XYZ file of C-alpha atoms in Angstrom:
692
model
C -119.514 12.038 109.775
C -122.312 13.649 111.784
C -122.485 16.582 109.376
C -123.751 14.443 106.492
C -127.171 15.127 105.026
C -129.237 12.185 106.345
C -131.811 12.350 103.564
C -129.197 12.182 100.816
C -127.458 9.272 102.537
C -130.720 7.417 103.100
C -131.848 8.003 99.512
C -128.882 6.474 97.678
C -128.554 3.589 100.119
C -132.219 2.729 99.608
C -131.774 2.819 95.842
C -128.630 0.693 96.171
C -130.456 -1.938 98.233
C -133.238 -2.151 95.654
C -130.785 -2.456 92.775
C -128.646 -5.066 94.507
C -131.701 -7.097 95.474
C -132.944 -7.031 91.888
C -129.514 -8.067 90.600
C -129.347 -10.929 93.111
C -132.850 -12.064 92.128
C -131.958 -12.094 88.437
C -128.619 -13.837 88.927
C -129.765 -16.516 91.359
C -133.094 -16.998 89.604
C -131.416 -17.536 86.254
C -128.788 -19.795 87.835
C -131.509 -21.881 89.482
C -133.294 -22.364 86.135
C -130.037 -23.255 84.360
C -129.066 -25.677 87.128
C -132.511 -27.295 86.896
C -131.950 -27.784 83.163
C -128.539 -29.361 83.805
C -129.999 -31.594 86.500
C -132.462 -33.083 84.032
C -129.926 -33.224 81.212
C -127.653 -35.492 83.255
C -128.446 -39.179 82.801
C -129.075 -39.886 86.487
C -130.492 -36.422 87.345
C -127.958 -35.783 90.087
C -128.199 -39.318 91.450
C -124.433 -39.877 91.581
C -121.621 -38.041 93.426
C -120.050 -37.201 90.054
C -123.211 -35.498 88.824
C -123.602 -33.615 92.104
C -120.047 -32.316 91.714
C -120.792 -31.211 88.160
C -123.973 -29.474 89.281
C -122.239 -27.546 92.080
C -119.404 -26.387 89.835
C -121.805 -25.424 87.070
C -123.983 -23.363 89.430
C -120.984 -21.450 90.786
C -119.613 -20.684 87.332
C -122.972 -19.865 85.778
C -123.752 -17.412 88.586
C -120.327 -15.807 88.103
C -121.030 -15.272 84.381
C -124.587 -14.108 85.076
C -123.355 -11.321 87.362
C -121.324 -9.860 84.502
C -124.208 -10.253 82.061
C -126.791 -8.464 84.197
C -124.308 -5.755 85.169
C -123.881 -4.992 81.465
C -127.650 -5.029 80.915
C -128.149 -2.565 83.783
C -125.514 -0.328 82.240
C -127.156 -0.545 78.815
C -130.591 0.354 80.193
C -129.259 3.286 82.232
C -127.319 4.706 79.282
C -130.385 4.254 77.088
C -132.474 6.285 79.545
C -130.006 9.152 79.953
C -127.653 7.868 82.632
C -127.859 7.218 86.352
C -129.464 10.264 87.980
C -128.068 9.166 91.342
C -124.419 9.342 90.250
C -122.242 12.066 91.761
C -121.670 13.844 88.474
C -125.382 14.049 87.661
C -126.195 15.731 90.974
C -124.684 19.027 89.853
C -124.874 21.322 86.869
C -121.802 22.509 84.995
C -122.215 25.933 86.629
C -122.232 24.390 90.106
C -118.970 22.635 89.367
C -117.316 25.589 87.639
C -117.979 27.856 90.623
C -116.569 25.384 93.150
C -113.109 26.608 94.208
C -110.145 24.243 94.200
C -107.951 23.391 97.175
C -104.395 22.178 97.560
C -104.046 18.710 96.055
C -101.087 16.337 95.717
C -100.605 14.274 92.561
C -98.462 11.249 93.408
C -96.726 8.860 91.029
C -95.279 5.741 92.715
C -92.655 4.084 90.483
C -90.605 0.913 90.678
C -88.153 0.115 87.879
C -90.327 1.742 85.220
C -89.047 3.032 81.830
C -87.946 6.440 83.103
C -88.192 8.673 80.037
C -91.543 7.195 79.008
C -93.074 7.374 82.516
C -91.855 10.861 83.368
C -92.921 12.182 79.953
C -96.474 11.119 80.764
C -96.346 12.959 84.092
C -94.993 15.980 82.240
C -98.069 15.917 79.972
C -100.389 15.925 83.023
C -98.460 18.884 84.471
C -98.725 20.748 81.155
C -102.473 20.105 81.073
C -103.069 21.716 84.448
C -100.735 24.569 83.561
C -102.584 25.188 80.294
C -105.907 25.215 82.166
C -104.560 27.851 84.557
C -105.024 25.577 87.599
C -101.443 24.522 88.317
C -101.192 26.669 91.460
C -103.471 24.243 93.338
C -101.413 21.126 92.589
C -98.058 19.723 93.633
C -96.483 16.639 92.064
C -94.574 13.883 93.871
C -92.550 11.120 92.225
C -92.245 8.343 94.818
C -89.534 5.883 93.844
C -88.979 2.389 95.173
C -86.393 1.551 92.498
C -83.357 -0.446 93.653
C -81.263 -0.564 90.470
C -78.873 2.434 90.601
C -78.893 2.860 86.825
C -82.655 3.355 87.021
C -82.937 5.571 90.089
C -80.016 7.734 88.985
C -81.830 8.207 85.686
C -85.011 9.052 87.619
C -83.236 11.768 89.562
C -81.578 13.216 86.452
C -84.907 13.225 84.599
C -86.630 14.883 87.559
C -84.070 17.700 87.519
C -84.580 18.048 83.778
C -88.358 18.278 84.152
C -88.065 20.900 86.890
C -85.921 23.018 84.585
C -88.107 22.518 81.495
C -91.378 23.215 83.306
C -90.114 25.813 85.768
C -91.484 23.433 88.391
C -88.976 23.867 91.201
C -90.948 23.838 94.449
C -93.900 22.152 92.713
C -92.470 18.879 91.356
C -90.725 16.706 93.967
C -88.857 13.419 93.970
C -88.305 11.024 96.865
C -86.708 7.600 96.858
C -87.164 5.298 99.828
C -84.040 3.606 101.158
C -86.082 0.648 102.367
C -89.100 -0.278 100.273
C -91.453 -2.020 102.677
C -95.002 -3.169 101.834
C -94.860 -2.520 98.102
C -96.802 0.379 96.579
C -99.057 0.883 99.608
C -95.975 1.308 101.800
C -94.577 3.865 99.366
C -97.762 5.933 99.500
C -97.921 5.542 103.296
C -94.369 6.895 103.556
C -95.428 9.953 101.550
C -98.477 10.515 103.741
C -96.484 10.320 106.959
C -94.137 13.013 105.704
C -96.376 15.363 103.714
C -99.964 14.133 103.933
C -101.154 16.818 106.357
C -100.240 19.528 103.841
C -102.946 18.399 101.419
C -106.684 17.882 101.531
C -106.749 15.531 98.527
C -104.378 13.178 96.761
C -104.651 11.996 93.147
C -102.888 8.650 92.663
C -101.415 7.763 89.271
C -99.736 4.644 87.934
C -96.669 4.607 85.713
C -98.921 4.257 82.649
C -101.587 6.736 83.821
C -102.640 9.826 81.915
C -105.444 12.155 82.980
C -106.614 15.411 81.480
C -106.478 18.564 83.565
C -110.224 18.951 83.141
C -110.892 15.552 84.729
C -108.529 16.171 87.637
C -110.166 19.546 88.334
C -113.648 17.982 88.174
C -112.594 15.334 90.670
C -111.437 17.936 93.171
C -114.642 19.948 92.715
C -116.827 16.871 93.265
C -114.920 16.019 96.426
C -115.448 19.566 97.672
C -119.193 19.311 97.031
C -119.470 15.825 98.563
C -117.640 15.879 101.936
C -118.791 12.360 102.773
C -116.874 10.851 99.814
C -113.529 9.343 100.789
C -112.455 7.965 97.389
C -113.633 8.895 93.897
C -112.562 6.435 91.206
C -112.555 7.087 87.457
C -112.940 4.363 84.827
C -109.644 4.436 82.867
C -109.629 3.658 79.154
C -106.747 1.693 77.637
C -104.720 3.565 75.005
C -101.508 3.437 72.939
C -101.907 -0.195 71.917
C -99.389 -1.157 69.242
C -99.273 -4.958 69.189
C -102.311 -6.959 68.131
C -102.759 -8.124 71.741
C -102.706 -4.580 73.126
C -105.094 -3.386 70.420
C -107.571 -6.153 71.247
C -107.432 -5.224 74.934
C -107.726 -1.539 74.096
C -110.735 -2.006 71.800
C -112.580 -4.312 74.181
C -111.999 -2.017 77.140
C -113.068 1.120 75.271
C -116.239 -0.379 73.801
C -117.515 -2.703 76.524
C -116.523 -0.775 79.640
C -119.166 1.880 78.996
C -121.829 -0.702 79.823
C -120.004 -2.634 82.516
C -118.696 0.436 84.372
C -122.091 2.153 84.265
C -123.824 -0.969 85.544
C -121.199 -1.594 88.206
C -121.334 1.997 89.436
C -125.140 1.846 89.574
C -125.120 -1.299 91.704
C -122.219 -0.404 94.005
C -123.052 3.312 94.285
C -121.297 4.691 97.405
C -119.736 1.311 98.227
C -117.603 1.022 95.102
C -114.124 -0.458 94.802
C -110.841 1.408 94.481
C -108.487 0.257 91.723
C -105.358 1.898 93.108
C -104.824 4.575 90.474
C -106.557 7.260 88.405
C -108.530 8.186 91.489
C -108.704 10.948 94.099
C -108.567 10.298 97.850
C -109.519 12.452 100.822
C -106.222 12.491 102.684
C -107.235 12.877 106.336
C -109.653 9.917 106.605
C -107.417 7.836 104.364
C -104.526 8.391 106.776
C -106.706 7.659 109.812
C -108.450 4.522 108.608
C -106.559 2.912 105.723
C -103.318 1.797 107.331
C -102.707 -1.810 106.331
C -101.506 -4.256 108.950
C -99.801 -7.441 107.894
C -102.020 -10.499 107.635
C -101.639 -12.864 110.587
C -102.730 -16.077 108.952
C -100.657 -18.783 107.315
C -99.034 -19.261 103.933
C -100.312 -16.733 101.407
C -102.507 -15.262 104.158
C -99.512 -14.075 106.142
C -97.430 -10.956 105.598
C -97.987 -7.632 103.809
C -101.115 -7.154 101.715
C -100.118 -7.157 98.055
C -103.360 -5.940 96.428
C -104.003 -3.018 98.721
C -106.610 -1.013 96.810
C -109.768 -3.072 97.502
C -108.773 -3.296 101.164
C -108.323 0.473 101.455
C -111.765 1.022 99.920
C -113.279 -1.403 102.428
C -111.538 0.261 105.359
C -112.552 3.795 104.442
C -116.094 2.533 103.876
C -116.015 0.889 107.296
C -115.165 4.311 108.750
C -118.398 5.757 107.323
C -117.070 7.359 104.151
C -118.302 6.646 100.653
C -116.389 5.263 97.686
C -117.772 6.086 94.252
C -116.954 4.929 90.741
C -117.872 7.720 88.320
C -117.857 6.539 84.647
C -118.893 10.033 83.527
C -115.415 11.328 84.398
C -113.776 10.670 81.056
C -110.287 11.457 79.765
C -108.678 9.022 82.188
C -106.257 6.553 80.617
C -103.890 3.659 81.239
C -102.089 1.151 79.022
C -102.282 -2.586 78.394
C -99.427 -5.094 78.633
C -98.048 -5.445 75.078
C -98.104 -9.255 74.985
C -99.932 -12.226 76.413
C -96.736 -13.192 78.264
C -96.626 -9.802 79.993
C -100.293 -10.047 80.959
C -99.823 -13.513 82.458
C -96.776 -12.313 84.369
C -98.868 -9.503 85.846
C -101.743 -11.895 86.600
C -99.341 -14.153 88.481
C -98.791 -11.315 90.968
C -102.425 -10.240 91.024
C -103.679 -13.772 91.662
C -101.721 -13.977 94.907
C -102.835 -10.500 95.990
C -106.493 -11.217 95.251
C -106.419 -14.558 97.046
C -105.171 -12.762 100.161
C -108.519 -10.956 100.188
C -110.142 -14.252 101.141
C -108.718 -13.791 104.645
C -110.181 -10.277 104.938
C -113.454 -11.457 103.414
C -113.807 -14.096 106.113
C -112.259 -12.377 109.132
C -112.427 -8.620 108.430
C -114.586 -6.849 111.000
C -117.385 -4.376 110.238
C -116.704 -4.454 106.496
C -119.766 -3.604 104.423
C -121.471 -6.347 102.431
C -120.877 -4.544 99.117
C -117.141 -4.439 99.760
C -117.161 -8.113 100.757
C -118.812 -8.804 97.405
C -116.062 -6.772 95.709
C -113.498 -9.019 97.425
C -115.408 -12.085 96.256
C -115.561 -10.721 92.718
C -111.793 -10.189 92.660
C -111.147 -13.654 94.076
C -113.445 -15.271 91.505
C -111.596 -13.494 88.698
C -108.855 -16.072 89.300
C -110.528 -18.939 91.180
C -113.038 -19.313 88.325
C -110.246 -20.780 86.197
C -109.477 -23.845 88.360
C -113.237 -24.289 88.797
C -113.662 -24.407 85.006
C -110.743 -26.821 84.790
C -112.335 -29.045 87.433
C -115.666 -28.893 85.587
C -113.988 -30.005 82.352
C -112.199 -32.813 84.191
C -115.429 -34.100 85.749
C -117.180 -33.829 82.391
C -114.459 -35.994 80.857
C -114.818 -38.563 83.634
C -118.598 -38.600 83.141
C -118.241 -39.097 79.382
C -115.750 -41.915 79.935
C -118.053 -43.641 82.392
C -121.006 -43.485 80.033
C -118.922 -44.826 77.150
C -116.733 -47.413 78.826
C -118.826 -48.614 81.786
C -122.118 -50.488 81.749
C -125.204 -48.534 82.740
C -125.748 -48.478 86.514
C -129.407 -48.914 87.304
C -128.682 -48.749 91.032
C -125.919 -46.099 91.378
C -124.280 -45.342 94.739
C -126.666 -43.475 96.994
C -129.773 -44.687 95.173
C -132.271 -46.396 97.418
C -135.445 -48.208 96.556
C -136.732 -51.282 94.799
C -136.938 -49.712 91.349
C -133.959 -48.961 89.087
C -132.874 -45.454 88.146
C -133.237 -45.262 84.389
C -130.699 -42.978 82.655
C -132.272 -40.349 80.408
C -130.774 -38.016 77.782
C -132.348 -34.755 76.631
C -130.166 -33.336 73.798
C -132.601 -30.509 73.069
C -132.331 -29.303 76.667
C -128.539 -29.513 76.463
C -128.567 -27.328 73.343
C -130.809 -24.771 75.026
C -128.545 -24.627 78.072
C -125.422 -24.255 75.926
C -126.995 -21.425 73.929
C -128.103 -19.619 77.086
C -124.570 -19.818 78.481
C -123.132 -18.428 75.240
C -125.712 -15.637 75.355
C -124.467 -14.565 78.774
C -120.969 -14.244 77.329
C -121.644 -12.617 73.977
C -124.916 -10.654 74.162
C -123.238 -7.800 76.150
C -120.770 -7.360 73.289
C -123.568 -6.764 70.815
C -125.431 -4.548 73.265
C -122.272 -2.434 73.291
C -122.521 -2.076 69.496
C -126.130 -0.932 69.799
C -125.175 1.465 72.587
C -122.371 2.990 70.486
C -124.689 3.487 67.506
C -127.492 5.000 69.622
C -125.121 7.490 71.260
C -123.404 8.431 68.015
C -120.098 6.871 69.033
C -119.798 4.294 66.250
C -117.873 6.741 64.045
C -115.094 6.783 66.622
C -114.712 3.022 66.148
C -114.485 3.306 62.361
C -118.216 3.338 61.618
C -120.975 0.749 62.255
C -119.675 -1.847 59.773
C -116.073 -1.741 60.964
C -117.288 -1.706 64.563
C -119.307 -4.876 63.919
C -116.346 -6.583 62.233
C -114.014 -5.487 65.033
C -116.272 -7.098 67.623
C -116.114 -10.384 65.711
C -112.318 -10.167 65.543
C -112.262 -9.564 69.304
C -114.640 -12.498 69.892
C -112.470 -14.909 67.873
C -109.351 -14.034 69.829
C -111.266 -14.058 73.134
C -112.271 -17.647 72.393
C -108.645 -18.509 71.608
C -107.341 -16.825 74.764
C -109.910 -18.125 77.269
C -108.473 -21.673 77.656
C -104.897 -20.322 77.758
C -105.797 -17.958 80.585
C -107.782 -20.704 82.308
C -104.752 -22.986 82.458
C -102.357 -20.185 83.469
C -104.646 -18.793 86.180
C -105.245 -22.285 87.549
C -101.510 -22.715 87.973
C -101.187 -19.288 89.600
C -103.974 -20.026 92.077
C -102.534 -23.399 93.062
C -99.054 -21.905 93.434
C -100.429 -19.090 95.580
C -102.373 -21.406 97.868
C -99.250 -23.519 98.310
C -97.350 -20.267 98.956
C -94.688 -21.085 96.384
C -93.389 -18.823 93.665
C -93.911 -20.406 90.260
C -93.229 -18.519 87.041
C -93.822 -19.399 83.422
C -90.638 -20.154 81.483
C -89.373 -17.651 78.974
C -91.592 -14.757 79.970
C -91.269 -11.921 77.503
C -90.402 -8.394 78.648
C -90.072 -6.829 75.200
C -92.667 -5.691 72.710
C -92.758 -9.045 70.917
C -92.649 -12.712 71.862
C -90.132 -15.028 70.186
C -91.068 -18.442 68.863
C -88.753 -20.296 71.230
C -90.087 -18.514 74.311
C -93.696 -19.018 73.243
C -93.320 -22.727 72.513
C -91.511 -23.381 75.806
C -94.015 -21.322 77.804
C -97.084 -22.988 76.336
C -95.713 -26.530 76.042
C -97.746 -27.757 79.071
C -100.936 -26.441 77.488
C -100.030 -28.025 74.151
C -99.521 -31.406 75.821
C -102.725 -31.149 77.868
C -104.861 -29.932 74.964
C -103.455 -32.466 72.511
C -103.775 -35.381 74.925
C -107.332 -34.440 75.812
C -108.330 -34.157 72.141
C -106.798 -37.571 71.302
C -108.539 -39.170 74.287
C -111.849 -37.532 73.336
C -111.529 -38.832 69.749
C -110.814 -42.335 71.007
C -113.699 -42.107 73.449
C -116.462 -40.674 71.291
C -116.625 -38.493 68.167
C -119.323 -36.230 69.592
C -117.297 -35.702 72.777
C -114.252 -34.909 70.603
C -116.232 -32.188 68.825
C -117.369 -30.846 72.203
C -113.736 -30.687 73.390
C -112.409 -28.699 70.421
C -113.216 -25.139 71.698
C -110.862 -25.803 74.623
C -108.344 -28.229 73.113
C -107.599 -26.300 69.899
C -106.709 -22.974 71.619
C -104.372 -24.855 73.980
C -102.687 -26.623 71.053
C -102.308 -23.323 69.182
C -101.280 -21.291 72.259
C -97.671 -20.837 71.116
C -98.463 -19.474 67.627
C -101.315 -17.402 69.088
C -98.973 -15.781 71.599
C -96.435 -14.947 68.876
C -99.070 -13.552 66.500
C -100.665 -11.393 69.191
C -97.321 -9.877 70.186
C -96.538 -8.624 66.665
C -96.654 -4.845 66.283
C -96.739 -5.132 62.497
C -99.936 -7.190 62.694
C -101.486 -4.699 65.102
C -100.669 -1.797 62.813
C -101.976 -3.662 59.752
C -105.266 -4.188 61.592
C -105.339 -0.480 62.397
C -104.725 0.503 58.760
C -107.629 -1.745 57.796
C -109.843 0.356 60.071
C -110.438 -2.426 62.603
C -110.046 -2.357 66.407
C -110.062 1.445 66.334
C -110.952 3.604 69.324
C -112.184 7.228 69.281
C -108.968 8.623 70.827
C -107.012 7.416 67.782
C -109.187 9.413 65.399
C -109.533 12.601 67.465
C -106.583 12.875 69.832
C -106.941 14.714 73.131
C -104.331 17.351 74.108
C -103.008 15.295 77.027
C -102.440 12.320 74.724
C -100.791 14.464 72.068
C -98.527 16.080 74.650
C -97.510 12.710 76.071
C -96.727 11.368 72.592
C -94.640 14.454 71.760
C -92.757 14.257 75.053
C -92.010 10.562 74.603
C -90.841 11.102 71.008
C -88.059 13.396 72.203
C -84.617 11.770 72.706
C -84.205 10.380 76.198
C -80.570 11.452 76.555
C -77.681 12.693 74.432
C -75.032 11.132 76.663
C -73.056 8.063 75.601
C -72.295 7.292 79.246
C -74.335 5.274 81.711
C -76.158 7.098 84.470
C -73.659 6.079 87.149
C -70.824 7.357 84.957
C -72.718 10.612 84.455
C -73.202 11.004 88.209
C -69.447 10.592 88.674
C -68.104 12.626 85.733
C -70.635 15.176 84.408
C -70.326 18.266 86.654
C -73.989 19.303 86.570
C -75.314 15.760 87.117
C -72.675 15.193 89.806
C -73.720 18.313 91.702
C -77.357 17.315 91.484
C -76.582 13.879 92.885
C -74.432 15.336 95.660
C -77.391 17.457 96.734
C -79.515 14.308 97.049
C -76.873 12.164 98.746
C -76.705 11.766 102.513
C -74.408 14.289 104.198
C -73.942 12.298 107.393
C -71.551 9.403 107.621
C -71.265 6.675 110.202
C -67.674 5.990 111.225
C -68.085 2.263 110.655
C -68.917 2.775 106.998
C -66.101 5.194 106.135
C -63.398 2.561 105.702
C -65.604 0.253 103.653
C -66.787 3.071 101.369
C -63.185 4.207 100.906
C -62.371 0.684 99.765
C -65.268 0.748 97.311
C -63.992 4.030 95.876
C -60.539 2.473 95.362
C -62.047 -0.568 93.689
C -64.294 1.522 91.429
C -61.352 3.686 90.323
C -59.286 0.636 89.384
C -61.948 -1.598 87.821
C -64.775 0.765 86.927
C -68.402 -0.037 87.839
C -68.042 -3.576 86.436
C -66.106 -4.489 89.601
C -69.038 -3.531 91.863
C -72.501 -4.948 92.332
C -75.678 -2.829 92.261
C -75.835 -2.505 96.033
C -72.253 -1.209 96.223
C -72.856 1.318 93.436
C -75.961 2.525 95.261
C -73.958 2.954 98.466
C -71.390 5.119 96.674
C -74.064 7.310 95.063
C -75.956 7.721 98.333
C -72.893 8.910 100.278
C -71.876 12.512 99.634
C -68.248 12.133 100.723
C -67.636 8.940 98.748
C -69.243 10.308 95.588
C -67.218 13.529 95.766
C -64.004 11.544 96.231
C -64.900 9.289 93.334
C -65.528 12.335 91.124
C -62.155 13.885 92.050
C -60.118 10.746 91.457
C -61.940 9.800 88.256
C -61.037 13.134 86.671
C -57.321 12.684 87.407
C -57.257 9.018 86.358
C -54.739 8.037 83.625
C -55.912 8.393 80.028
C -55.793 4.651 79.377
C -57.799 3.747 82.495
C -61.530 3.041 82.541
C -62.369 6.527 83.757
C -59.903 8.160 81.383
C -61.631 6.458 78.460
C -65.034 7.434 79.836
C -63.946 11.094 79.976
C -62.895 10.841 76.338
C -66.494 9.942 75.433
C -67.936 13.070 77.013
């Protein structure tokens, strides 16, 4: 890194220090004032262990909320004043970028049991974008499969062949499936880099639901060429294609609010930003040298492969002296939301464990920059905040019960002196503190409305009035969802720390959630919320009213989950002009292409993909080309037995592993093809041939 321009490096780091110091001053200063208010609101002013516990929890949670609030305010101010002049994109004119030549870049798509036609159709749209822009010669595409189910990976291979033929992409669009999928997605990408990484200067990483315009991908490569000290450049993906009410709420909130939050976050992190694992470009050589992930050597959840790899990779490449930038100005980068609350909670169950692992790196990682340690802390708090809120509510309930059921203690534990400690109540201070906390949560939402109107973006959300109404719809459902997520995340965190795998019953994997699944899944929350509300009513009417914003959403969690999963409700909201986003009113070519590709029939065959690999000559030849030519003598007899069994019983007599073994062995698959075609008419394979 000795070739870096010292002045440029010094300049942005100085600005970053000033901005981070100001943010810390605002957050901790505001938290100190709020904690002071709470201290004097409490009857004994922190004179009891219970009140001290409440004060500590409140300060942690208030600071956590304040960080988000001031990040949004920074983003609002910067957008109001024309953007951050220190961002990468604002350093160069359009002419500078246009005249920057491209270099060879890999676009990689790691997949694991994804909907094949839908996922590959999105990749096809990205390919078409670059081809239409006349830049396809600089890019090669790699589908990196970790799929284990033979019906899925056989479909992947058939679809890959189809795409190569349709796009004329032979020699430019590649497919590889690992036989042993170690270390999750990061291991898949590492396997690609070991084999082909040295052929490319840059690598664009996509997720199964990623879409990026050719213009954005080209801009990313050009910025990396102009900024040799940048190791990772991250875009800010917008959520699209929401159909259910839940997905549309997520999509609207992301599209409207992220402009402020991403701008503020990028301005504070600057060259020490986080990496989100997809919709980003990486400089291959330093990534290969410095971002290899060793297994954690701790205990429990802190032992084994790193699940959430992206933040760690950003920290490691930053430790090596390279920069990581989030660039919100790189638009036309998209992903999708889980369609239901059940799907989101299932995803969060995995993410909670991965983020908690970062606690080990936060504490014991060497030479990691402070900004990246704060990114780890931010990710950890995204889940740990929930059990902290739950603990705060529990202590608040205990405090209310003590005040109602126990006599006043004039000499509480820990109080020393001859004079009693008189309890005091300040309801006006309590109201002020409550309103200030609500302001931290909701003011950024209304700043986003103002920002959209100022920048002429309100029309894309249906106009100012519909935008305002949409925000209120989003707020109502956010209030309903917050306690549900709090309870779910608390369970995930506890399960992760105990290193046990706990899942919610009846998790939904379809577009909609059934009543039975929802009621079973959210029964614990219903019991907790209902019991708490009944106890609060028995204890004190005012405390009962205070408990309702948490208790009612937990009681209604089942119906809420069902309602949010309904596509018909989501589409009715869309027809009413609410929860709209600009991309729905003026579609981009990459989105139109993806929609057209996905609307095409996935397959005209009535046979399963294993049956096609055995019987259909073209598919069979394609699979033979991908199967292993070598054969160990010890396996020959066993594979011959599997062929016999498959001929007599069909695939129903084999498990998934055995079917995979047959498809991966060239000799066995060829023998299976030959014998299937001469099988009697009334046999399984004879009937399958009749369906061709």
